Amino acid sequence: MKQSNSSSTALAVSASAAVAAAAALLYTRRQFKKQEAIISKLEETRQAERKGRIRAEMKLRTHLKSQEINKAADTADQGEISTNEHNDLQLQCIGKIVSPYTKRMGTPRQGALVPTGKGYIQLEIPIECVEGLELYSHAWVLFSFHANTDMPTAKADARGFKNLSKTKIRPPRGNGIKVGMLATRSPHRPNNIGLSLVKIVSVDKKGKRLHIAALDLVNGTPVYDVKPVVPWDEPGHFDGEKLKVPTWVSQDDELKSVEFSPSAREQMVKLVKDGKLAPVYSKKTGLDDAIKTIQEVLAQDPRASNTNTNKRGSESANTVYSILFASIEVQFRVDGDGVVVSEVMDADLSKAEIVDGIPVLGS
């Protein structure tokens, strides 16, 4: 009898322990899901705040530019004379870039890495200025980094520079190292002036267009000068000395493959026929060229490298990224050293707010 009572007690204790363990597990799972929801909400809030901050910076930068222009015009009207002791130079825009690279993300870091990329300079000067340029194969394009989202420091230094609060930066492919801004091709510089090597395709006299290829220029970029490339521009032309660059520049980190899913390819066919990639890609012949260029862009891995989100190597194969290409949105996944384009859709830029020629999407 005693043995029976002991067995019943043991069973009761075991059952109670099992119930307690199950209750604890259920509580833990509920707490985990609750924490997951909180983390997800915080991440959404952080992303919304970041988008809002960038949008506010872009708007403020635009107003500051207008203010500077108005101030300069007012100074001229009042007949004030500047001594220009620092040899500052005021440039006049001679044209604007028309390219499929709608935003900075998705624009090649160097044009030669995406040789099929194409666009043109819509000239605002007499077409006679470029007569004979078609006899050269390549040209240097002097332009402005008009799409920079960083804000200059509020207080200028003794020289008058407002954007030297950070003299060193981390190059995207530098694995975290810091170097002086002038030791990189970063758009963030003492003066937001860029120099790009492009391939000359043709000159359209009637349309006042200089057609170019292998470009790394955002749509709407202001152009200030174009110079033909000559043999003496090539390093080592006279002495045979080879070009020297740091190892982080010369490393080959190109992704090995970029494929379109069957549905994405079908979507591309329709979008091209609907003229969503015009004017750079035509309805009749633009499909293959557009797909090839997108493949070359994605092979260079346009994801961010120095931020906590969208960081290379921190994602799963299910993470979806996107870039804008002309007026379409290209969604893709990265798995190992390959890319799969999963979906392509109309970005409907008609609803986007345009700041400095760059569409700002979302609320």
mmCIF file of C-alpha atoms in Angstrom:
data_model
loop_
_atom_site.group_PDB
_atom_site.id
_atom_site.type_symbol
_atom_site.label_atom_id
_atom_site.label_comp_id
_atom_site.label_asym_id
_atom_site.label_seq_id
_atom_site.Cartn_x
_atom_site.Cartn_y
_atom_site.Cartn_z
ATOM 1 C CA MET A 1 0.000 0.000 0.000
ATOM 2 C CA LYS A 2 2.823 2.315 0.904
ATOM 3 C CA GLN A 3 4.548 1.458 -2.364
ATOM 4 C CA SER A 4 1.371 2.355 -4.261
ATOM 5 C CA ASN A 5 1.125 5.703 -2.492
ATOM 6 C CA SER A 6 4.777 6.435 -3.251
ATOM 7 C CA SER A 7 4.244 5.665 -6.923
ATOM 8 C CA SER A 8 1.200 7.931 -7.061
ATOM 9 C CA THR A 9 3.143 10.718 -5.382
ATOM 10 C CA ALA A 10 6.018 10.336 -7.830
ATOM 11 C CA LEU A 11 3.657 10.416 -10.783
ATOM 12 C CA ALA A 12 1.964 13.518 -9.403
ATOM 13 C CA VAL A 13 5.313 15.235 -8.915
ATOM 14 C CA SER A 14 6.401 14.294 -12.443
ATOM 15 C CA ALA A 15 3.116 15.539 -13.885
ATOM 16 C CA SER A 16 3.428 18.805 -11.971
ATOM 17 C CA ALA A 17 6.999 19.251 -13.191
ATOM 18 C CA ALA A 18 5.945 18.578 -16.773
ATOM 19 C CA VAL A 19 3.100 21.078 -16.502
ATOM 20 C CA ALA A 20 5.461 23.650 -14.975
ATOM 21 C CA ALA A 21 8.034 23.059 -17.723
ATOM 22 C CA ALA A 22 5.383 23.386 -20.421
ATOM 23 C CA ALA A 23 4.078 26.573 -18.830
ATOM 24 C CA ALA A 24 7.609 27.972 -18.628
ATOM 25 C CA LEU A 25 8.255 27.072 -22.266
ATOM 26 C CA LEU A 26 4.975 28.672 -23.321
ATOM 27 C CA TYR A 27 5.819 31.811 -21.344
ATOM 28 C CA THR A 28 9.318 31.937 -22.870
ATOM 29 C CA ARG A 29 7.941 31.597 -26.382
ATOM 30 C CA ARG A 30 5.379 34.324 -25.742
ATOM 31 C CA GLN A 31 8.074 36.603 -24.353
ATOM 32 C CA PHE A 32 10.291 35.832 -27.358
ATOM 33 C CA LYS A 33 7.503 36.691 -29.790
ATOM 34 C CA LYS A 34 6.749 39.831 -27.805
ATOM 35 C CA GLN A 35 10.403 40.880 -27.982
ATOM 36 C CA GLU A 36 10.463 40.083 -31.702
ATOM 37 C CA ALA A 37 7.469 42.370 -32.246
ATOM 38 C CA ILE A 38 9.090 45.151 -30.212
ATOM 39 C CA ILE A 39 12.373 44.828 -32.110
ATOM 40 C CA SER A 40 10.533 44.829 -35.448
ATOM 41 C CA LYS A 41 8.597 47.957 -34.461
ATOM 42 C CA LEU A 42 11.761 49.721 -33.300
ATOM 43 C CA GLU A 43 13.510 48.811 -36.565
ATOM 44 C CA GLU A 44 10.593 50.221 -38.579
ATOM 45 C CA THR A 45 10.701 53.405 -36.516
ATOM 46 C CA ARG A 46 14.458 53.722 -36.984
ATOM 47 C CA GLN A 47 14.189 53.246 -40.734
ATOM 48 C CA ALA A 48 11.381 55.818 -40.959
ATOM 49 C CA GLU A 49 13.426 58.305 -38.928
ATOM 50 C CA ARG A 50 16.461 57.709 -41.156
ATOM 51 C CA LYS A 51 14.417 58.270 -44.331
ATOM 52 C CA GLY A 52 12.917 61.397 -42.811
ATOM 53 C CA ARG A 53 16.343 62.720 -41.845
ATOM 54 C CA ILE A 54 17.789 62.136 -45.325
ATOM 55 C CA ARG A 55 14.748 63.745 -46.948
ATOM 56 C CA ALA A 56 15.024 66.762 -44.632
ATOM 57 C CA GLU A 57 18.753 67.087 -45.379
ATOM 58 C CA MET A 58 18.106 67.018 -49.124
ATOM 59 C CA LYS A 59 15.428 69.716 -48.855
ATOM 60 C CA LEU A 60 17.600 71.866 -46.603
ATOM 61 C CA ARG A 61 20.537 71.518 -48.978
ATOM 62 C CA THR A 62 18.355 72.648 -51.877
ATOM 63 C CA HIS A 63 17.206 75.737 -49.964
ATOM 64 C CA LEU A 64 20.783 76.542 -48.949
ATOM 65 C CA LYS A 65 21.845 76.381 -52.594
ATOM 66 C CA SER A 66 19.050 78.763 -53.568
ATOM 67 C CA GLN A 67 20.048 81.075 -50.760
ATOM 68 C CA GLU A 68 23.668 81.139 -51.941
ATOM 69 C CA ILE A 69 22.577 81.850 -55.528
ATOM 70 C CA ASN A 70 20.302 84.676 -54.393
ATOM 71 C CA LYS A 71 23.026 86.093 -52.181
ATOM 72 C CA ALA A 72 25.501 86.079 -55.076
ATOM 73 C CA ALA A 73 22.956 87.751 -57.358
ATOM 74 C CA ASP A 74 22.218 90.361 -54.696
ATOM 75 C CA THR A 75 25.927 91.070 -54.301
ATOM 76 C CA ALA A 76 26.270 91.537 -58.063
ATOM 77 C CA ASP A 77 23.258 93.843 -58.162
ATOM 78 C CA GLN A 78 24.757 96.027 -55.459
ATOM 79 C CA GLY A 79 27.964 96.350 -57.421
ATOM 80 C CA GLU A 80 30.112 94.802 -54.702
ATOM 81 C CA ILE A 81 33.587 93.810 -55.835
ATOM 82 C CA SER A 82 35.195 90.633 -54.551
ATOM 83 C CA THR A 83 38.966 90.499 -54.313
ATOM 84 C CA ASN A 84 38.857 86.691 -54.706
ATOM 85 C CA GLU A 85 42.049 86.365 -52.737
ATOM 86 C CA HIS A 86 41.648 82.587 -52.600
ATOM 87 C CA ASN A 87 41.131 82.187 -56.366
ATOM 88 C CA ASP A 88 37.662 80.699 -55.924
ATOM 89 C CA LEU A 89 36.002 79.772 -59.192
ATOM 90 C CA GLN A 90 32.367 80.013 -60.202
ATOM 91 C CA LEU A 91 31.371 77.453 -62.850
ATOM 92 C CA GLN A 92 28.538 77.466 -65.367
ATOM 93 C CA CYS A 93 26.679 74.274 -66.226
ATOM 94 C CA ILE A 94 27.056 73.316 -69.898
ATOM 95 C CA GLY A 95 24.666 70.343 -69.821
ATOM 96 C CA LYS A 96 22.923 67.664 -67.790
ATOM 97 C CA ILE A 97 23.406 63.905 -67.693
ATOM 98 C CA VAL A 98 20.556 61.651 -68.842
ATOM 99 C CA SER A 99 21.205 58.118 -67.608
ATOM 100 C CA PRO A 100 19.324 55.091 -66.230
ATOM 101 C CA TYR A 101 20.994 55.582 -62.845
ATOM 102 C CA THR A 102 18.156 57.222 -60.965
ATOM 103 C CA LYS A 103 19.741 57.310 -57.499
ATOM 104 C CA ARG A 104 23.217 56.930 -56.040
ATOM 105 C CA MET A 105 22.565 53.332 -54.969
ATOM 106 C CA GLY A 106 22.717 51.347 -58.181
ATOM 107 C CA THR A 107 25.071 53.767 -59.910
ATOM 108 C CA PRO A 108 28.423 52.095 -60.786
ATOM 109 C CA ARG A 109 31.317 53.219 -58.582
ATOM 110 C CA GLN A 110 33.374 53.402 -61.793
ATOM 111 C CA GLY A 111 31.977 53.491 -65.310
ATOM 112 C CA ALA A 112 34.404 50.937 -66.737
ATOM 113 C CA LEU A 113 32.952 48.294 -64.378
ATOM 114 C CA VAL A 114 29.653 48.533 -66.284
ATOM 115 C CA PRO A 115 30.813 48.951 -69.909
ATOM 116 C CA THR A 116 27.327 48.482 -71.427
ATOM 117 C CA GLY A 117 25.849 51.312 -69.383
ATOM 118 C CA LYS A 118 24.820 54.192 -71.613
ATOM 119 C CA GLY A 119 23.331 57.676 -71.546
ATOM 120 C CA TYR A 120 23.974 61.118 -72.938
ATOM 121 C CA ILE A 121 24.780 64.705 -72.050
ATOM 122 C CA GLN A 122 21.951 67.054 -72.968
ATOM 123 C CA LEU A 123 23.960 70.106 -73.946
ATOM 124 C CA GLU A 124 22.963 73.628 -72.993
ATOM 125 C CA ILE A 125 25.674 75.246 -75.124
ATOM 126 C CA PRO A 126 25.929 75.510 -78.930
ATOM 127 C CA ILE A 127 26.397 72.105 -80.532
ATOM 128 C CA GLU A 128 29.376 73.505 -82.460
ATOM 129 C CA CYS A 129 31.329 73.319 -79.181
ATOM 130 C CA VAL A 130 31.578 69.530 -79.466
ATOM 131 C CA GLU A 131 32.215 69.340 -83.209
ATOM 132 C CA GLY A 132 35.128 66.938 -83.778
ATOM 133 C CA LEU A 133 34.731 65.229 -80.398
ATOM 134 C CA GLU A 134 33.364 62.124 -82.145
ATOM 135 C CA LEU A 135 36.862 61.545 -83.560
ATOM 136 C CA TYR A 136 38.058 60.568 -80.067
ATOM 137 C CA SER A 137 37.214 57.316 -78.308
ATOM 138 C CA HIS A 138 36.991 58.626 -74.731
ATOM 139 C CA ALA A 139 36.482 61.852 -72.819
ATOM 140 C CA TRP A 140 36.832 63.272 -69.321
ATOM 141 C CA VAL A 141 33.632 64.710 -67.867
ATOM 142 C CA LEU A 142 33.871 67.342 -65.133
ATOM 143 C CA PHE A 143 30.701 67.389 -63.032
ATOM 144 C CA SER A 144 29.137 68.113 -59.657
ATOM 145 C CA PHE A 145 28.155 65.521 -57.039
ATOM 146 C CA HIS A 146 24.707 67.085 -56.824
ATOM 147 C CA ALA A 147 23.080 64.100 -55.094
ATOM 148 C CA ASN A 148 25.210 64.171 -51.923
ATOM 149 C CA THR A 149 22.984 63.802 -48.851
ATOM 150 C CA ASP A 150 25.538 64.840 -46.233
ATOM 151 C CA MET A 151 25.112 68.321 -44.816
ATOM 152 C CA PRO A 152 28.025 70.754 -44.435
ATOM 153 C CA THR A 153 28.922 71.851 -40.927
ATOM 154 C CA ALA A 154 27.029 74.910 -39.802
ATOM 155 C CA LYS A 155 30.182 76.886 -39.074
ATOM 156 C CA ALA A 156 32.810 77.436 -41.745
ATOM 157 C CA ASP A 157 36.501 77.155 -40.940
ATOM 158 C CA ALA A 158 38.960 80.025 -41.259
ATOM 159 C CA ARG A 159 39.349 79.367 -44.991
ATOM 160 C CA GLY A 160 35.610 79.270 -45.555
ATOM 161 C CA PHE A 161 35.117 75.521 -46.104
ATOM 162 C CA LYS A 162 31.878 74.143 -44.675
ATOM 163 C CA ASN A 163 32.342 70.443 -45.383
ATOM 164 C CA LEU A 164 35.644 69.477 -43.773
ATOM 165 C CA SER A 165 34.288 68.225 -40.462
ATOM 166 C CA LYS A 166 35.497 64.769 -41.548
ATOM 167 C CA THR A 167 38.856 64.711 -43.279
ATOM 168 C CA LYS A 168 39.080 60.904 -43.311
ATOM 169 C CA ILE A 169 36.562 58.380 -44.572
ATOM 170 C CA ARG A 170 36.085 54.619 -44.806
ATOM 171 C CA PRO A 171 36.135 53.500 -48.467
ATOM 172 C CA PRO A 172 33.250 51.094 -49.269
ATOM 173 C CA ARG A 173 35.661 48.274 -50.077
ATOM 174 C CA GLY A 174 38.407 49.190 -47.624
ATOM 175 C CA ASN A 175 37.396 46.647 -44.945
ATOM 176 C CA GLY A 176 37.004 49.368 -42.346
ATOM 177 C CA ILE A 177 40.252 51.276 -42.896
ATOM 178 C CA LYS A 178 40.261 55.086 -42.784
ATOM 179 C CA VAL A 179 42.105 57.192 -45.341
ATOM 180 C CA GLY A 180 42.129 60.839 -46.289
ATOM 181 C CA MET A 181 39.174 61.864 -48.424
ATOM 182 C CA LEU A 182 41.478 62.904 -51.267
ATOM 183 C CA ALA A 183 42.990 59.391 -51.303
ATOM 184 C CA THR A 184 39.624 58.029 -52.478
ATOM 185 C CA ARG A 185 37.070 58.566 -55.246
ATOM 186 C CA SER A 186 34.440 59.484 -52.656
ATOM 187 C CA PRO A 187 31.848 62.119 -53.636
ATOM 188 C CA HIS A 188 32.376 63.796 -50.249
ATOM 189 C CA ARG A 189 35.203 66.257 -50.896
ATOM 190 C CA PRO A 190 36.294 69.849 -50.111
ATOM 191 C CA ASN A 191 34.587 70.811 -53.381
ATOM 192 C CA ASN A 192 31.873 68.483 -54.672
ATOM 193 C CA ILE A 193 33.528 68.219 -58.085
ATOM 194 C CA GLY A 194 33.906 64.890 -59.869
ATOM 195 C CA LEU A 195 35.933 63.696 -62.844
ATOM 196 C CA SER A 196 34.687 60.736 -64.849
ATOM 197 C CA LEU A 197 36.131 58.802 -67.768
ATOM 198 C CA VAL A 198 33.481 57.901 -70.371
ATOM 199 C CA LYS A 199 33.401 56.327 -73.807
ATOM 200 C CA ILE A 200 32.227 58.564 -76.664
ATOM 201 C CA VAL A 201 29.500 56.935 -78.773
ATOM 202 C CA SER A 202 28.218 59.696 -81.044
ATOM 203 C CA VAL A 203 27.213 63.337 -81.365
ATOM 204 C CA ASP A 204 23.565 64.118 -82.113
ATOM 205 C CA LYS A 205 23.676 67.613 -83.602
ATOM 206 C CA LYS A 206 19.921 67.934 -84.049
ATOM 207 C CA GLY A 207 19.127 66.864 -80.487
ATOM 208 C CA LYS A 208 22.194 68.634 -78.996
ATOM 209 C CA ARG A 209 23.261 65.412 -77.319
ATOM 210 C CA LEU A 210 26.636 63.819 -76.687
ATOM 211 C CA HIS A 211 25.970 60.083 -76.411
ATOM 212 C CA ILE A 212 28.336 58.272 -74.040
ATOM 213 C CA ALA A 213 28.841 54.791 -72.569
ATOM 214 C CA ALA A 214 30.604 53.200 -69.575
ATOM 215 C CA LEU A 215 29.443 56.057 -67.361
ATOM 216 C CA ASP A 216 29.059 56.309 -63.597
ATOM 217 C CA LEU A 217 26.854 59.399 -63.471
ATOM 218 C CA VAL A 218 23.491 59.830 -61.767
ATOM 219 C CA ASN A 219 20.629 61.078 -63.903
ATOM 220 C CA GLY A 220 20.418 64.870 -63.773
ATOM 221 C CA THR A 221 24.088 65.407 -62.899
ATOM 222 C CA PRO A 222 25.269 68.925 -63.874
ATOM 223 C CA VAL A 223 28.216 68.893 -66.313
ATOM 224 C CA TYR A 224 30.768 71.725 -66.370
ATOM 225 C CA ASP A 225 33.311 70.589 -68.948
ATOM 226 C CA VAL A 226 34.195 67.800 -71.376
ATOM 227 C CA LYS A 227 37.767 67.106 -72.481
ATOM 228 C CA PRO A 228 38.973 64.441 -74.957
ATOM 229 C CA VAL A 229 41.318 61.763 -73.622
ATOM 230 C CA VAL A 230 44.701 61.722 -75.367
ATOM 231 C CA PRO A 231 47.507 59.114 -75.245
ATOM 232 C CA TRP A 232 49.525 61.232 -72.831
ATOM 233 C CA ASP A 233 46.776 60.813 -70.214
ATOM 234 C CA GLU A 234 47.703 57.148 -69.863
ATOM 235 C CA PRO A 235 50.041 56.406 -66.922
ATOM 236 C CA GLY A 236 53.375 55.101 -68.138
ATOM 237 C CA HIS A 237 53.020 56.486 -71.642
ATOM 238 C CA PHE A 238 56.505 58.014 -71.491
ATOM 239 C CA ASP A 239 58.407 55.987 -68.886
ATOM 240 C CA GLY A 240 56.554 52.664 -68.958
ATOM 241 C CA GLU A 241 55.852 52.844 -65.227
ATOM 242 C CA LYS A 242 52.779 50.832 -64.254
ATOM 243 C CA LEU A 243 49.806 52.320 -62.464
ATOM 244 C CA LYS A 244 50.048 51.844 -58.687
ATOM 245 C CA VAL A 245 47.004 51.554 -56.387
ATOM 246 C CA PRO A 246 46.348 50.245 -52.851
ATOM 247 C CA THR A 247 45.337 46.600 -52.494
ATOM 248 C CA TRP A 248 41.815 47.505 -51.358
ATOM 249 C CA VAL A 249 41.318 49.227 -54.718
ATOM 250 C CA SER A 250 42.653 46.414 -56.902
ATOM 251 C CA GLN A 251 40.867 43.520 -55.186
ATOM 252 C CA ASP A 252 38.367 41.612 -57.320
ATOM 253 C CA ASP A 253 35.108 41.213 -55.379
ATOM 254 C CA GLU A 254 32.742 40.948 -58.320
ATOM 255 C CA LEU A 255 29.850 38.545 -57.790
ATOM 256 C CA LYS A 256 30.140 35.580 -60.124
ATOM 257 C CA SER A 257 26.645 35.372 -61.564
ATOM 258 C CA VAL A 258 23.513 37.481 -62.005
ATOM 259 C CA GLU A 259 20.386 35.755 -63.260
ATOM 260 C CA PHE A 260 16.830 36.953 -63.922
ATOM 261 C CA SER A 261 14.013 34.697 -62.763
ATOM 262 C CA PRO A 262 11.578 33.744 -65.562
ATOM 263 C CA SER A 263 8.904 36.035 -64.111
ATOM 264 C CA ALA A 264 11.349 38.946 -63.765
ATOM 265 C CA ARG A 265 12.396 38.563 -67.389
ATOM 266 C CA GLU A 266 8.749 38.604 -68.498
ATOM 267 C CA GLN A 267 8.205 41.750 -66.438
ATOM 268 C CA MET A 268 11.222 43.382 -68.114
ATOM 269 C CA VAL A 269 9.774 42.641 -71.572
ATOM 270 C CA LYS A 270 6.530 44.426 -70.687
ATOM 271 C CA LEU A 271 8.210 47.388 -68.970
ATOM 272 C CA VAL A 272 10.510 48.027 -71.938
ATOM 273 C CA LYS A 273 7.576 47.834 -74.367
ATOM 274 C CA ASP A 274 5.678 50.284 -72.147
ATOM 275 C CA GLY A 275 8.547 52.767 -72.436
ATOM 276 C CA LYS A 276 9.485 52.666 -68.742
ATOM 277 C CA LEU A 277 13.205 52.688 -69.586
ATOM 278 C CA ALA A 278 13.027 55.549 -72.080
ATOM 279 C CA PRO A 279 14.691 57.674 -73.300
ATOM 280 C CA VAL A 280 17.933 55.719 -72.865
ATOM 281 C CA TYR A 281 16.476 52.339 -73.856
ATOM 282 C CA SER A 282 14.067 52.162 -76.788
ATOM 283 C CA LYS A 283 10.868 50.110 -76.849
ATOM 284 C CA LYS A 284 12.022 48.009 -79.821
ATOM 285 C CA THR A 285 15.699 47.297 -79.152
ATOM 286 C CA GLY A 286 16.339 48.214 -75.512
ATOM 287 C CA LEU A 287 15.505 44.932 -73.762
ATOM 288 C CA ASP A 288 18.789 43.033 -74.150
ATOM 289 C CA ASP A 289 20.904 46.139 -73.483
ATOM 290 C CA ALA A 290 18.961 47.008 -70.331
ATOM 291 C CA ILE A 291 19.176 43.461 -68.941
ATOM 292 C CA LYS A 292 22.914 43.301 -69.620
ATOM 293 C CA THR A 293 23.534 46.633 -67.890
ATOM 294 C CA ILE A 294 21.476 45.633 -64.844
ATOM 295 C CA GLN A 295 23.461 42.394 -64.615
ATOM 296 C CA GLU A 296 26.746 44.322 -64.691
ATOM 297 C CA VAL A 297 25.504 46.754 -62.028
ATOM 298 C CA LEU A 298 24.377 43.994 -59.669
ATOM 299 C CA ALA A 299 27.597 42.023 -60.210
ATOM 300 C CA GLN A 300 29.397 44.930 -58.499
ATOM 301 C CA ASP A 301 27.193 44.405 -55.415
ATOM 302 C CA PRO A 302 25.547 47.816 -54.903
ATOM 303 C CA ARG A 303 24.506 47.024 -51.339
ATOM 304 C CA ALA A 304 25.827 49.244 -48.553
ATOM 305 C CA SER A 305 29.113 48.262 -46.916
ATOM 306 C CA ASN A 306 29.601 50.590 -43.934
ATOM 307 C CA THR A 307 26.088 50.708 -42.491
ATOM 308 C CA ASN A 308 24.358 48.309 -40.142
ATOM 309 C CA THR A 309 21.516 47.684 -42.587
ATOM 310 C CA ASN A 310 21.853 46.335 -46.125
ATOM 311 C CA LYS A 311 25.435 45.408 -45.286
ATOM 312 C CA ARG A 312 27.334 42.990 -47.460
ATOM 313 C CA GLY A 313 27.823 39.651 -45.772
ATOM 314 C CA SER A 314 25.256 40.273 -43.001
ATOM 315 C CA GLU A 315 22.199 38.988 -44.848
ATOM 316 C CA SER A 316 20.466 35.710 -45.469
ATOM 317 C CA ALA A 317 19.671 34.346 -48.896
ATOM 318 C CA ASN A 318 16.061 35.460 -48.368
ATOM 319 C CA THR A 319 16.875 39.133 -47.836
ATOM 320 C CA VAL A 320 15.422 41.239 -50.653
ATOM 321 C CA TYR A 321 17.246 44.362 -51.855
ATOM 322 C CA SER A 322 16.223 46.828 -54.512
ATOM 323 C CA ILE A 323 17.634 49.520 -56.762
ATOM 324 C CA LEU A 324 16.036 51.997 -59.121
ATOM 325 C CA PHE A 325 17.002 51.691 -62.770
ATOM 326 C CA ALA A 326 15.453 54.381 -64.964
ATOM 327 C CA SER A 327 11.839 54.374 -63.738
ATOM 328 C CA ILE A 328 11.674 50.736 -62.664
ATOM 329 C CA GLU A 329 12.448 49.036 -59.359
ATOM 330 C CA VAL A 330 14.690 45.978 -59.525
ATOM 331 C CA GLN A 331 14.400 43.595 -56.570
ATOM 332 C CA PHE A 332 17.123 41.014 -56.017
ATOM 333 C CA ARG A 333 18.581 38.498 -53.584
ATOM 334 C CA VAL A 334 22.225 37.616 -52.961
ATOM 335 C CA ASP A 335 23.153 34.027 -52.188
ATOM 336 C CA GLY A 336 26.873 33.433 -51.759
ATOM 337 C CA ASP A 337 28.598 34.877 -54.815
ATOM 338 C CA GLY A 338 25.510 34.949 -57.027
ATOM 339 C CA VAL A 339 22.528 37.263 -57.553
ATOM 340 C CA VAL A 340 18.972 36.425 -58.589
ATOM 341 C CA VAL A 341 16.650 39.183 -59.802
ATOM 342 C CA SER A 342 13.313 38.116 -58.360
ATOM 343 C CA GLU A 343 10.984 40.907 -59.465
ATOM 344 C CA VAL A 344 10.949 44.015 -61.642
ATOM 345 C CA MET A 345 8.167 46.593 -61.388
ATOM 346 C CA ASP A 346 7.137 50.097 -62.360
ATOM 347 C CA ALA A 347 8.431 52.484 -59.663
ATOM 348 C CA ASP A 348 5.782 55.098 -60.619
ATOM 349 C CA LEU A 349 8.089 58.079 -60.147
ATOM 350 C CA SER A 350 5.205 60.420 -60.950
ATOM 351 C CA LYS A 351 4.264 60.223 -57.274
ATOM 352 C CA ALA A 352 7.802 60.867 -56.031
ATOM 353 C CA GLU A 353 8.999 64.189 -54.715
ATOM 354 C CA ILE A 354 11.967 65.405 -56.760
ATOM 355 C CA VAL A 355 14.847 67.036 -54.882
ATOM 356 C CA ASP A 356 17.876 68.128 -56.916
ATOM 357 C CA GLY A 357 16.662 65.855 -59.696
ATOM 358 C CA ILE A 358 16.597 62.802 -57.401
ATOM 359 C CA PRO A 359 13.245 61.096 -56.661
ATOM 360 C CA VAL A 360 12.425 60.687 -52.964
ATOM 361 C CA LEU A 361 10.059 57.757 -52.615
ATOM 362 C CA GLY A 362 7.843 56.817 -49.709
ATOM 363 C CA SER A 363 6.050 58.846 -47.093
#
